[in-house]
């Protein structure tokens, strides 16, 4: 295993994405933020549009914890999975309160058990923060690493327990930071889902599945269901009504009213579609002109631009403007 570790580290030194900003910092908060942003989101998207602006707005855990949730959701706008942003905020508030009680600045714990107690931090995120921010000798488990482990051991449909056991046996305890980063990069650049480049893989000599890598793991057939909504846009004195969502989906964001039956006097102005990870949404839009306000909140277009709204609501605003 020592020789394999050496090959992995040599590969990482030459081919790894060493320049990524969350790999060149020792700030646990910056590393934690990157791990949360990278859940369900590509590195390119996080790097080009979200990571630096977010840190400029909230440079410390203290600034994050003392800011209104609306400000955080606005900076998260378009990144999706908004529960991540809310959990970041909750975690910062918890750590801020603990710091005030202990008379110290808010700080992330280095223990995996303590990290797991914080909102939104699951096993992999806890391991990642522990390995990358605190150099703990633990493995990280994300999609690329899972694929590598399946091919190394010819695992078709392994359980999470099996994968974690394999990862723990294989981790380089002396160089957990470089090893884990390398494993993720090897999966992203070499041991890819389609057409893996086994000839350049530093794990080729110990890989049991290199003859038929496409068999491991088994591919899951995925169908994306379709959903439809009727969206009612109340307009009064040139202002549109939005309300802050309280349900689990898109909680905390501002949005337009969804209705089962459009009002008889509402004008149909078209449709917008949006693809989420688990379903595709079609919104049928109806405009309802009011002489007197019937809703609680109304906003001008300029005011709406300052609210935290979802991508689909951005599309609805654009469709509305196109009809004017």
PDB file of C-alpha atoms in Angstrom:
ATOM      1  CA  UNK A   1       0.000   0.000   0.000  1.00  0.00           C
ATOM      2  CA  UNK A   2       2.916   2.358   0.677  1.00  0.00           C
ATOM      3  CA  UNK A   3       4.010   2.126  -2.959  1.00  0.00           C
ATOM      4  CA  UNK A   4       0.460   2.835  -4.117  1.00  0.00           C
ATOM      5  CA  UNK A   5       0.321   5.875  -1.841  1.00  0.00           C
ATOM      6  CA  UNK A   6       3.567   7.158  -3.334  1.00  0.00           C
ATOM      7  CA  UNK A   7       2.164   6.814  -6.852  1.00  0.00           C
ATOM      8  CA  UNK A   8      -1.012   8.642  -5.861  1.00  0.00           C
ATOM      9  CA  UNK A   9       0.947  11.498  -4.311  1.00  0.00           C
ATOM     10  CA  UNK A  10       3.274  11.768  -7.315  1.00  0.00           C
ATOM     11  CA  UNK A  11       0.286  11.891  -9.621  1.00  0.00           C
ATOM     12  CA  UNK A  12      -1.343  14.600  -7.510  1.00  0.00           C
ATOM     13  CA  UNK A  13       1.810  16.708  -7.427  1.00  0.00           C
ATOM     14  CA  UNK A  14       1.967  16.636 -11.219  1.00  0.00           C
ATOM     15  CA  UNK A  15      -1.690  16.569 -12.295  1.00  0.00           C
ATOM     16  CA  UNK A  16      -3.787  17.591  -9.277  1.00  0.00           C
ATOM     17  CA  UNK A  17      -5.845  20.771  -9.056  1.00  0.00           C
ATOM     18  CA  UNK A  18      -3.469  22.224  -6.489  1.00  0.00           C
ATOM     19  CA  UNK A  19      -4.430  25.801  -7.323  1.00  0.00           C
ATOM     20  CA  UNK A  20      -8.043  25.568  -6.145  1.00  0.00           C
ATOM     21  CA  UNK A  21      -8.482  28.270  -3.455  1.00  0.00           C
ATOM     22  CA  UNK A  22      -9.927  25.907  -0.856  1.00  0.00           C
ATOM     23  CA  UNK A  23      -6.800  23.772  -1.247  1.00  0.00           C
ATOM     24  CA  UNK A  24      -4.393  26.662  -0.713  1.00  0.00           C
ATOM     25  CA  UNK A  25      -5.963  27.931   2.511  1.00  0.00           C
ATOM     26  CA  UNK A  26      -5.760  26.658   6.070  1.00  0.00           C
ATOM     27  CA  UNK A  27      -8.889  28.513   7.178  1.00  0.00           C
ATOM     28  CA  UNK A  28     -11.393  25.841   8.344  1.00  0.00           C
ATOM     29  CA  UNK A  29     -14.352  28.129   7.564  1.00  0.00           C
ATOM     30  CA  UNK A  30     -13.234  28.604   3.938  1.00  0.00           C
ATOM     31  CA  UNK A  31     -12.750  24.847   3.544  1.00  0.00           C
ATOM     32  CA  UNK A  32     -16.099  24.091   5.175  1.00  0.00           C
ATOM     33  CA  UNK A  33     -17.849  26.591   2.887  1.00  0.00           C
ATOM     34  CA  UNK A  34     -16.306  25.009  -0.209  1.00  0.00           C
ATOM     35  CA  UNK A  35     -17.413  21.536   0.877  1.00  0.00           C
ATOM     36  CA  UNK A  36     -21.010  22.715   1.332  1.00  0.00           C
ATOM     37  CA  UNK A  37     -21.039  24.609  -1.978  1.00  0.00           C
ATOM     38  CA  UNK A  38     -19.602  21.636  -3.854  1.00  0.00           C
ATOM     39  CA  UNK A  39     -22.433  19.355  -2.758  1.00  0.00           C
ATOM     40  CA  UNK A  40     -24.470  18.741  -5.933  1.00  0.00           C
ATOM     41  CA  UNK A  41     -22.586  21.556  -7.713  1.00  0.00           C
ATOM     42  CA  UNK A  42     -19.685  21.517 -10.175  1.00  0.00           C
ATOM     43  CA  UNK A  43     -16.318  22.988  -9.238  1.00  0.00           C
ATOM     44  CA  UNK A  44     -16.413  25.389 -12.199  1.00  0.00           C
ATOM     45  CA  UNK A  45     -19.756  26.868 -11.130  1.00  0.00           C
ATOM     46  CA  UNK A  46     -18.673  27.329  -7.515  1.00  0.00           C
ATOM     47  CA  UNK A  47     -15.335  28.814  -8.478  1.00  0.00           C
ATOM     48  CA  UNK A  48     -16.527  31.229 -11.145  1.00  0.00           C
ATOM     49  CA  UNK A  49     -19.706  32.565  -9.547  1.00  0.00           C
ATOM     50  CA  UNK A  50     -20.142  31.890  -5.845  1.00  0.00           C
ATOM     51  CA  UNK A  51     -17.131  31.109  -3.655  1.00  0.00           C
ATOM     52  CA  UNK A  52     -15.284  34.447  -3.763  1.00  0.00           C
ATOM     53  CA  UNK A  53     -18.381  36.731  -3.692  1.00  0.00           C
ATOM     54  CA  UNK A  54     -19.744  34.801  -0.710  1.00  0.00           C
ATOM     55  CA  UNK A  55     -16.484  35.115   1.220  1.00  0.00           C
ATOM     56  CA  UNK A  56     -16.262  38.810   0.370  1.00  0.00           C
ATOM     57  CA  UNK A  57     -19.741  39.330   1.815  1.00  0.00           C
ATOM     58  CA  UNK A  58     -19.230  36.956   4.781  1.00  0.00           C
ATOM     59  CA  UNK A  59     -15.458  36.666   5.383  1.00  0.00           C
ATOM     60  CA  UNK A  60     -15.752  34.968   8.789  1.00  0.00           C
ATOM     61  CA  UNK A  61     -18.056  32.622  10.675  1.00  0.00           C
ATOM     62  CA  UNK A  62     -18.913  35.565  12.919  1.00  0.00           C
ATOM     63  CA  UNK A  63     -20.045  37.747  10.008  1.00  0.00           C
ATOM     64  CA  UNK A  64     -22.054  34.818   8.648  1.00  0.00           C
ATOM     65  CA  UNK A  65     -23.756  34.130  11.970  1.00  0.00           C
ATOM     66  CA  UNK A  66     -24.667  37.761  12.650  1.00  0.00           C
ATOM     67  CA  UNK A  67     -26.106  38.425   9.165  1.00  0.00           C
ATOM     68  CA  UNK A  68     -29.805  38.100   8.279  1.00  0.00           C
ATOM     69  CA  UNK A  69     -30.774  34.859   6.535  1.00  0.00           C
ATOM     70  CA  UNK A  70     -32.187  36.897   3.618  1.00  0.00           C
ATOM     71  CA  UNK A  71     -28.692  38.258   2.889  1.00  0.00           C
ATOM     72  CA  UNK A  72     -27.236  34.759   2.829  1.00  0.00           C
ATOM     73  CA  UNK A  73     -29.980  33.398   0.583  1.00  0.00           C
ATOM     74  CA  UNK A  74     -29.435  36.315  -1.801  1.00  0.00           C
ATOM     75  CA  UNK A  75     -25.739  35.457  -2.122  1.00  0.00           C
ATOM     76  CA  UNK A  76     -26.712  31.788  -2.621  1.00  0.00           C
ATOM     77  CA  UNK A  77     -29.227  32.668  -5.327  1.00  0.00           C
ATOM     78  CA  UNK A  78     -28.966  30.322  -8.309  1.00  0.00           C
ATOM     79  CA  UNK A  79     -26.751  27.799  -6.525  1.00  0.00           C
ATOM     80  CA  UNK A  80     -29.762  25.702  -5.570  1.00  0.00           C
ATOM     81  CA  UNK A  81     -30.388  23.361  -2.644  1.00  0.00           C
ATOM     82  CA  UNK A  82     -31.032  26.365  -0.422  1.00  0.00           C
ATOM     83  CA  UNK A  83     -31.171  24.214   2.695  1.00  0.00           C
ATOM     84  CA  UNK A  84     -27.379  24.230   2.450  1.00  0.00           C
ATOM     85  CA  UNK A  85     -27.315  27.998   2.919  1.00  0.00           C
ATOM     86  CA  UNK A  86     -29.749  27.852   5.825  1.00  0.00           C
ATOM     87  CA  UNK A  87     -27.659  25.175   7.532  1.00  0.00           C
ATOM     88  CA  UNK A  88     -24.510  27.244   7.048  1.00  0.00           C
ATOM     89  CA  UNK A  89     -26.276  30.104   8.790  1.00  0.00           C
ATOM     90  CA  UNK A  90     -27.540  27.875  11.624  1.00  0.00           C
ATOM     91  CA  UNK A  91     -24.091  26.379  12.129  1.00  0.00           C
ATOM     92  CA  UNK A  92     -22.465  29.816  12.274  1.00  0.00           C
ATOM     93  CA  UNK A  93     -25.040  30.960  14.836  1.00  0.00           C
ATOM     94  CA  UNK A  94     -24.487  27.861  16.992  1.00  0.00           C
ATOM     95  CA  UNK A  95     -20.705  28.302  16.899  1.00  0.00           C
ATOM     96  CA  UNK A  96     -21.071  32.020  17.540  1.00  0.00           C
ATOM     97  CA  UNK A  97     -23.192  31.346  20.624  1.00  0.00           C
ATOM     98  CA  UNK A  98     -20.725  28.730  21.869  1.00  0.00           C
ATOM     99  CA  UNK A  99     -17.867  31.179  21.328  1.00  0.00           C
ATOM    100  CA  UNK A 100     -19.663  33.870  23.286  1.00  0.00           C
ATOM    101  CA  UNK A 101     -20.291  31.449  26.132  1.00  0.00           C
ATOM    102  CA  UNK A 102     -16.652  30.374  26.184  1.00  0.00           C
ATOM    103  CA  UNK A 103     -15.347  33.861  25.556  1.00  0.00           C
ATOM    104  CA  UNK A 104     -13.703  33.025  22.235  1.00  0.00           C
ATOM    105  CA  UNK A 105     -14.246  33.596  18.531  1.00  0.00           C
ATOM    106  CA  UNK A 106     -16.561  31.123  16.753  1.00  0.00           C
ATOM    107  CA  UNK A 107     -14.619  28.183  15.372  1.00  0.00           C
ATOM    108  CA  UNK A 108     -15.363  24.868  13.716  1.00  0.00           C
ATOM    109  CA  UNK A 109     -14.615  21.790  15.822  1.00  0.00           C
ATOM    110  CA  UNK A 110     -11.941  19.424  14.544  1.00  0.00           C
ATOM    111  CA  UNK A 111     -13.616  16.273  15.840  1.00  0.00           C
ATOM    112  CA  UNK A 112     -15.784  14.297  13.397  1.00  0.00           C
ATOM    113  CA  UNK A 113     -18.261  13.509  16.182  1.00  0.00           C
ATOM    114  CA  UNK A 114     -18.613  17.210  16.999  1.00  0.00           C
ATOM    115  CA  UNK A 115     -18.880  18.201  13.347  1.00  0.00           C
ATOM    116  CA  UNK A 116     -21.694  15.688  12.854  1.00  0.00           C
ATOM    117  CA  UNK A 117     -23.738  17.466  15.526  1.00  0.00           C
ATOM    118  CA  UNK A 118     -23.895  20.634  13.403  1.00  0.00           C
ATOM    119  CA  UNK A 119     -26.807  21.285  10.992  1.00  0.00           C
ATOM    120  CA  UNK A 120     -26.334  19.946   7.474  1.00  0.00           C
ATOM    121  CA  UNK A 121     -23.010  18.238   8.129  1.00  0.00           C
ATOM    122  CA  UNK A 122     -23.205  14.574   7.166  1.00  0.00           C
ATOM    123  CA  UNK A 123     -20.558  11.904   7.332  1.00  0.00           C
ATOM    124  CA  UNK A 124     -18.689  12.838   4.161  1.00  0.00           C
ATOM    125  CA  UNK A 125     -18.660  16.578   4.874  1.00  0.00           C
ATOM    126  CA  UNK A 126     -17.448  15.907   8.409  1.00  0.00           C
ATOM    127  CA  UNK A 127     -14.654  13.692   7.082  1.00  0.00           C
ATOM    128  CA  UNK A 128     -13.734  16.252   4.434  1.00  0.00           C
ATOM    129  CA  UNK A 129     -13.490  19.119   6.925  1.00  0.00           C
ATOM    130  CA  UNK A 130     -11.520  16.923   9.330  1.00  0.00           C
ATOM    131  CA  UNK A 131      -9.087  15.771   6.622  1.00  0.00           C
ATOM    132  CA  UNK A 132      -8.654  19.059   4.765  1.00  0.00           C
ATOM    133  CA  UNK A 133      -8.884  21.641   7.548  1.00  0.00           C
ATOM    134  CA  UNK A 134      -7.385  19.656  10.409  1.00  0.00           C
ATOM    135  CA  UNK A 135      -5.333  16.966   8.603  1.00  0.00           C
ATOM    136  CA  UNK A 136      -7.110  14.118  10.374  1.00  0.00           C
ATOM    137  CA  UNK A 137      -6.146  10.643   9.022  1.00  0.00           C
ATOM    138  CA  UNK A 138      -9.599   9.838   7.631  1.00  0.00           C
ATOM    139  CA  UNK A 139     -10.930   9.104   4.117  1.00  0.00           C
ATOM    140  CA  UNK A 140     -13.336  11.246   2.126  1.00  0.00           C
ATOM    141  CA  UNK A 141     -16.209   9.654   0.261  1.00  0.00           C
ATOM    142  CA  UNK A 142     -17.775  11.431  -2.720  1.00  0.00           C
ATOM    143  CA  UNK A 143     -18.973  10.231  -6.122  1.00  0.00           C
ATOM    144  CA  UNK A 144     -15.543  10.067  -7.761  1.00  0.00           C
ATOM    145  CA  UNK A 145     -14.016   8.190  -4.842  1.00  0.00           C
ATOM    146  CA  UNK A 146     -16.933   5.742  -4.744  1.00  0.00           C
ATOM    147  CA  UNK A 147     -16.400   4.939  -8.417  1.00  0.00           C
ATOM    148  CA  UNK A 148     -12.677   4.328  -7.892  1.00  0.00           C
ATOM    149  CA  UNK A 149     -13.323   1.998  -4.963  1.00  0.00           C
ATOM    150  CA  UNK A 150     -15.942   0.059  -6.919  1.00  0.00           C
ATOM    151  CA  UNK A 151     -13.515  -0.498  -9.785  1.00  0.00           C
ATOM    152  CA  UNK A 152     -10.571  -1.315  -7.540  1.00  0.00           C
ATOM    153  CA  UNK A 153     -12.526  -4.097  -5.837  1.00  0.00           C
ATOM    154  CA  UNK A 154     -14.998  -4.963  -8.625  1.00  0.00           C
ATOM    155  CA  UNK A 155     -17.978  -3.873  -6.576  1.00  0.00           C
ATOM    156  CA  UNK A 156     -21.212  -3.746  -8.566  1.00  0.00           C
ATOM    157  CA  UNK A 157     -23.732  -2.448  -6.019  1.00  0.00           C
ATOM    158  CA  UNK A 158     -21.910  -2.024  -2.719  1.00  0.00           C
ATOM    159  CA  UNK A 159     -23.458  -0.710   0.483  1.00  0.00           C
ATOM    160  CA  UNK A 160     -22.181   2.498   2.042  1.00  0.00           C
ATOM    161  CA  UNK A 161     -20.753   0.407   4.875  1.00  0.00           C
ATOM    162  CA  UNK A 162     -18.668  -1.650   2.436  1.00  0.00           C
ATOM    163  CA  UNK A 163     -17.381   1.462   0.693  1.00  0.00           C
ATOM    164  CA  UNK A 164     -16.415   3.181   3.933  1.00  0.00           C
ATOM    165  CA  UNK A 165     -14.639   0.052   5.145  1.00  0.00           C
ATOM    166  CA  UNK A 166     -12.643  -0.074   1.913  1.00  0.00           C
ATOM    167  CA  UNK A 167     -11.862   3.633   2.101  1.00  0.00           C
ATOM    168  CA  UNK A 168     -10.635   3.404   5.683  1.00  0.00           C
ATOM    169  CA  UNK A 169      -8.304   0.512   4.842  1.00  0.00           C
ATOM    170  CA  UNK A 170      -6.839   2.405   1.906  1.00  0.00           C
ATOM    171  CA  UNK A 171      -6.418   5.949   3.283  1.00  0.00           C
ATOM    172  CA  UNK A 172      -2.907   7.380   3.554  1.00  0.00           C
ATOM    173  CA  UNK A 173      -2.893   8.326   7.234  1.00  0.00           C
ATOM    174  CA  UNK A 174       0.372  10.255   6.920  1.00  0.00           C
ATOM    175  CA  UNK A 175      -0.824  12.469   4.067  1.00  0.00           C
ATOM    176  CA  UNK A 176      -4.628  12.593   4.363  1.00  0.00           C
ATOM    177  CA  UNK A 177      -4.983  16.013   2.730  1.00  0.00           C
ATOM    178  CA  UNK A 178      -3.036  15.222  -0.439  1.00  0.00           C
ATOM    179  CA  UNK A 179      -4.295  11.646  -0.637  1.00  0.00           C
ATOM    180  CA  UNK A 180      -7.983  12.549  -0.475  1.00  0.00           C
ATOM    181  CA  UNK A 181      -7.629  15.452  -2.888  1.00  0.00           C
ATOM    182  CA  UNK A 182      -5.761  13.155  -5.259  1.00  0.00           C
ATOM    183  CA  UNK A 183      -8.427  10.466  -5.112  1.00  0.00           C
ATOM    184  CA  UNK A 184     -11.120  12.972  -6.032  1.00  0.00           C
ATOM    185  CA  UNK A 185      -9.025  14.355  -8.887  1.00  0.00           C
ATOM    186  CA  UNK A 186      -8.164  10.896 -10.226  1.00  0.00           C
ATOM    187  CA  UNK A 187     -11.860  10.103 -10.322  1.00  0.00           C
ATOM    188  CA  UNK A 188     -12.658  13.394 -12.044  1.00  0.00           C
ATOM    189  CA  UNK A 189      -9.883  13.277 -14.645  1.00  0.00           C
ATOM    190  CA  UNK A 190      -8.797   9.633 -15.107  1.00  0.00           C
ATOM    191  CA  UNK A 191     -11.219   7.105 -13.607  1.00  0.00           C
ATOM    192  CA  UNK A 192     -14.176   8.789 -15.270  1.00  0.00           C
ATOM    193  CA  UNK A 193     -17.676   7.280 -15.608  1.00  0.00           C
ATOM    194  CA  UNK A 194     -17.204   6.825 -19.362  1.00  0.00           C
ATOM    195  CA  UNK A 195     -13.958   5.961 -21.170  1.00  0.00           C
ATOM    196  CA  UNK A 196     -11.600   5.912 -18.150  1.00  0.00           C
ATOM    197  CA  UNK A 197      -7.921   6.318 -19.011  1.00  0.00           C
ATOM    198  CA  UNK A 198      -6.572   3.256 -17.196  1.00  0.00           C
ATOM    199  CA  UNK A 199      -3.180   3.527 -18.929  1.00  0.00           C
ATOM    200  CA  UNK A 200      -2.332   6.712 -16.990  1.00  0.00           C
ATOM    201  CA  UNK A 201      -4.011   5.802 -13.698  1.00  0.00           C
ATOM    202  CA  UNK A 202      -1.660   5.576 -10.690  1.00  0.00           C
ATOM    203  CA  UNK A 203      -3.944   2.844  -9.302  1.00  0.00           C
ATOM    204  CA  UNK A 204      -3.830   0.616 -12.388  1.00  0.00           C
ATOM    205  CA  UNK A 205      -1.506  -2.003 -10.869  1.00  0.00           C
ATOM    206  CA  UNK A 206      -3.830  -2.662  -7.937  1.00  0.00           C
ATOM    207  CA  UNK A 207      -7.129  -2.281  -9.797  1.00  0.00           C
ATOM    208  CA  UNK A 208      -9.124  -5.509 -10.146  1.00  0.00           C
ATOM    209  CA  UNK A 209     -11.720  -3.963 -12.441  1.00  0.00           C
ATOM    210  CA  UNK A 210      -9.489  -2.300 -15.049  1.00  0.00           C
ATOM    211  CA  UNK A 211     -10.315  -4.900 -17.717  1.00  0.00           C
ATOM    212  CA  UNK A 212     -13.996  -3.941 -17.695  1.00  0.00           C
ATOM    213  CA  UNK A 213     -14.271  -0.722 -15.670  1.00  0.00           C
ATOM    214  CA  UNK A 214     -17.672   0.200 -17.132  1.00  0.00           C
ATOM    215  CA  UNK A 215     -19.229  -2.650 -15.136  1.00  0.00           C
ATOM    216  CA  UNK A 216     -18.366  -1.025 -11.809  1.00  0.00           C
ATOM    217  CA  UNK A 217     -20.460   0.290 -10.248  1.00  0.00           C
ATOM    218  CA  UNK A 218     -23.740  -0.714 -11.868  1.00  0.00           C
ATOM    219  CA  UNK A 219     -25.425   2.227 -13.542  1.00  0.00           C
ATOM    220  CA  UNK A 220     -28.790   3.187 -12.178  1.00  0.00           C
ATOM    221  CA  UNK A 221     -31.534   3.947 -14.657  1.00  0.00           C
ATOM    222  CA  UNK A 222     -32.959   7.346 -13.910  1.00  0.00           C
ATOM    223  CA  UNK A 223     -36.207   8.888 -15.074  1.00  0.00           C
ATOM    224  CA  UNK A 224     -37.013  12.508 -14.338  1.00  0.00           C
ATOM    225  CA  UNK A 225     -40.710  13.099 -13.598  1.00  0.00           C
ATOM    226  CA  UNK A 226     -42.554  16.204 -14.807  1.00  0.00           C
ATOM    227  CA  UNK A 227     -44.613  18.549 -12.661  1.00  0.00           C
ATOM    228  CA  UNK A 228     -46.899  21.463 -13.530  1.00  0.00           C
ATOM    229  CA  UNK A 229     -47.929  24.546 -11.576  1.00  0.00           C
ATOM    230  CA  UNK A 230     -50.284  27.466 -12.133  1.00  0.00           C
ATOM    231  CA  UNK A 231     -48.566  30.665 -11.032  1.00  0.00           C
ATOM    232  CA  UNK A 232     -50.669  33.740 -10.266  1.00  0.00           C
ATOM    233  CA  UNK A 233     -48.948  37.107 -10.538  1.00  0.00           C
ATOM    234  CA  UNK A 234     -50.907  39.760  -8.648  1.00  0.00           C
ATOM    235  CA  UNK A 235     -50.098  43.251  -9.985  1.00  0.00           C
ATOM    236  CA  UNK A 236     -51.225  46.497  -8.361  1.00  0.00           C
ATOM    237  CA  UNK A 237     -49.947  49.987  -9.236  1.00  0.00           C
ATOM    238  CA  UNK A 238     -47.202  48.400 -11.333  1.00  0.00           C
ATOM    239  CA  UNK A 239     -45.946  46.267  -8.450  1.00  0.00           C
ATOM    240  CA  UNK A 240     -45.933  42.460  -8.239  1.00  0.00           C
ATOM    241  CA  UNK A 241     -46.842  40.479  -5.159  1.00  0.00           C
ATOM    242  CA  UNK A 242     -44.402  37.938  -3.729  1.00  0.00           C
ATOM    243  CA  UNK A 243     -44.428  36.114  -0.419  1.00  0.00           C
ATOM    244  CA  UNK A 244     -41.666  34.426   1.537  1.00  0.00           C
ATOM    245  CA  UNK A 245     -41.895  30.648   1.234  1.00  0.00           C
ATOM    246  CA  UNK A 246     -42.438  28.668   4.412  1.00  0.00           C
ATOM    247  CA  UNK A 247     -42.559  25.122   3.015  1.00  0.00           C
ATOM    248  CA  UNK A 248     -39.586  22.767   2.903  1.00  0.00           C
ATOM    249  CA  UNK A 249     -38.961  23.373  -0.809  1.00  0.00           C
ATOM    250  CA  UNK A 250     -37.187  26.726  -1.438  1.00  0.00           C
ATOM    251  CA  UNK A 251     -37.861  27.702   2.189  1.00  0.00           C
ATOM    252  CA  UNK A 252     -36.987  31.313   2.960  1.00  0.00           C
ATOM    253  CA  UNK A 253     -36.900  32.495  -0.640  1.00  0.00           C
ATOM    254  CA  UNK A 254     -39.421  34.946  -2.037  1.00  0.00           C
ATOM    255  CA  UNK A 255     -41.737  33.641  -4.732  1.00  0.00           C
ATOM    256  CA  UNK A 256     -44.992  34.012  -6.630  1.00  0.00           C
ATOM    257  CA  UNK A 257     -48.265  32.384  -5.658  1.00  0.00           C
ATOM    258  CA  UNK A 258     -48.960  28.847  -6.830  1.00  0.00           C
ATOM    259  CA  UNK A 259     -52.637  28.024  -7.288  1.00  0.00           C
ATOM    260  CA  UNK A 260     -54.652  24.980  -8.278  1.00  0.00           C
ATOM    261  CA  UNK A 261     -57.203  27.011 -10.244  1.00  0.00           C
ATOM    262  CA  UNK A 262     -56.356  30.356 -11.920  1.00  0.00           C
ATOM    263  CA  UNK A 263     -58.817  33.216 -11.402  1.00  0.00           C
ATOM    264  CA  UNK A 264     -61.372  33.646 -14.189  1.00  0.00           C
ATOM    265  CA  UNK A 265     -60.264  37.219 -14.876  1.00  0.00           C
ATOM    266  CA  UNK A 266     -56.530  36.402 -14.866  1.00  0.00           C
ATOM    267  CA  UNK A 267     -54.654  36.779 -18.155  1.00  0.00           C
ATOM    268  CA  UNK A 268     -52.550  33.839 -19.352  1.00  0.00           C
ATOM    269  CA  UNK A 269     -49.129  35.169 -20.373  1.00  0.00           C
ATOM    270  CA  UNK A 270     -47.246  31.962 -21.196  1.00  0.00           C
ATOM    271  CA  UNK A 271     -45.113  29.298 -19.596  1.00  0.00           C
ATOM    272  CA  UNK A 272     -41.644  28.868 -18.187  1.00  0.00           C
ATOM    273  CA  UNK A 273     -39.830  25.588 -17.579  1.00  0.00           C
ATOM    274  CA  UNK A 274     -37.045  24.707 -15.197  1.00  0.00           C
ATOM    275  CA  UNK A 275     -35.107  21.488 -14.672  1.00  0.00           C
ATOM    276  CA  UNK A 276     -34.369  20.512 -11.090  1.00  0.00           C
ATOM    277  CA  UNK A 277     -32.225  17.511 -10.196  1.00  0.00           C
ATOM    278  CA  UNK A 278     -35.184  15.287  -9.395  1.00  0.00           C
ATOM    279  CA  UNK A 279     -37.945  16.686 -11.614  1.00  0.00           C
ATOM    280  CA  UNK A 280     -38.783  19.050 -14.462  1.00  0.00           C
ATOM    281  CA  UNK A 281     -41.205  21.879 -13.706  1.00  0.00           C
ATOM    282  CA  UNK A 282     -43.538  23.698 -16.106  1.00  0.00           C
ATOM    283  CA  UNK A 283     -45.177  26.854 -14.779  1.00  0.00           C
ATOM    284  CA  UNK A 284     -48.293  28.268 -16.456  1.00  0.00           C
ATOM    285  CA  UNK A 285     -48.317  31.997 -15.761  1.00  0.00           C
ATOM    286  CA  UNK A 286     -51.398  34.133 -15.147  1.00  0.00           C
ATOM    287  CA  UNK A 287     -51.455  37.889 -14.572  1.00  0.00           C
ATOM    288  CA  UNK A 288     -54.114  39.323 -12.259  1.00  0.00           C
ATOM    289  CA  UNK A 289     -54.551  43.128 -12.322  1.00  0.00           C
ATOM    290  CA  UNK A 290     -55.852  44.599  -9.074  1.00  0.00           C
ATOM    291  CA  UNK A 291     -57.235  48.040  -8.277  1.00  0.00           C
ATOM    292  CA  UNK A 292     -56.666  47.438  -4.566  1.00  0.00           C
ATOM    293  CA  UNK A 293     -53.966  45.228  -3.053  1.00  0.00           C
ATOM    294  CA  UNK A 294     -55.204  41.805  -1.997  1.00  0.00           C
ATOM    295  CA  UNK A 295     -51.839  40.469  -0.860  1.00  0.00           C
ATOM    296  CA  UNK A 296     -49.460  41.490   1.915  1.00  0.00           C
ATOM    297  CA  UNK A 297     -46.311  42.378  -0.016  1.00  0.00           C
ATOM    298  CA  UNK A 298     -45.830  44.119  -3.383  1.00  0.00           C
ATOM    299  CA  UNK A 299     -42.533  45.025  -5.026  1.00  0.00           C
ATOM    300  CA  UNK A 300     -41.257  46.975  -8.009  1.00  0.00           C
ATOM    301  CA  UNK A 301     -38.982  45.147 -10.456  1.00  0.00           C
ATOM    302  CA  UNK A 302     -35.967  46.942  -8.975  1.00  0.00           C
ATOM    303  CA  UNK A 303     -36.990  45.821  -5.491  1.00  0.00           C
ATOM    304  CA  UNK A 304     -37.486  42.230  -6.664  1.00  0.00           C
ATOM    305  CA  UNK A 305     -33.913  42.210  -7.979  1.00  0.00           C
ATOM    306  CA  UNK A 306     -32.723  42.737  -4.395  1.00  0.00           C
ATOM    307  CA  UNK A 307     -34.779  39.851  -2.998  1.00  0.00           C
ATOM    308  CA  UNK A 308     -33.544  36.279  -2.684  1.00  0.00           C
ATOM    309  CA  UNK A 309     -35.600  34.393  -5.275  1.00  0.00           C
ATOM    310  CA  UNK A 310     -35.190  31.079  -7.088  1.00  0.00           C
ATOM    311  CA  UNK A 311     -34.094  30.569 -10.695  1.00  0.00           C
ATOM    312  CA  UNK A 312     -37.611  29.667 -11.761  1.00  0.00           C
ATOM    313  CA  UNK A 313     -38.952  32.898 -10.238  1.00  0.00           C
ATOM    314  CA  UNK A 314     -36.250  34.821 -12.110  1.00  0.00           C
ATOM    315  CA  UNK A 315     -37.570  33.233 -15.294  1.00  0.00           C
ATOM    316  CA  UNK A 316     -41.106  34.230 -14.346  1.00  0.00           C
ATOM    317  CA  UNK A 317     -40.034  37.864 -13.868  1.00  0.00           C
ATOM    318  CA  UNK A 318     -38.305  37.834 -17.255  1.00  0.00           C
ATOM    319  CA  UNK A 319     -41.392  36.345 -18.929  1.00  0.00           C
ATOM    320  CA  UNK A 320     -43.530  39.026 -17.301  1.00  0.00           C
ATOM    321  CA  UNK A 321     -41.236  41.799 -18.562  1.00  0.00           C
ATOM    322  CA  UNK A 322     -41.291  40.306 -22.069  1.00  0.00           C
ATOM    323  CA  UNK A 323     -45.081  40.672 -22.142  1.00  0.00           C
ATOM    324  CA  UNK A 324     -45.102  44.320 -21.063  1.00  0.00           C
TER     325      UNK A 324
END
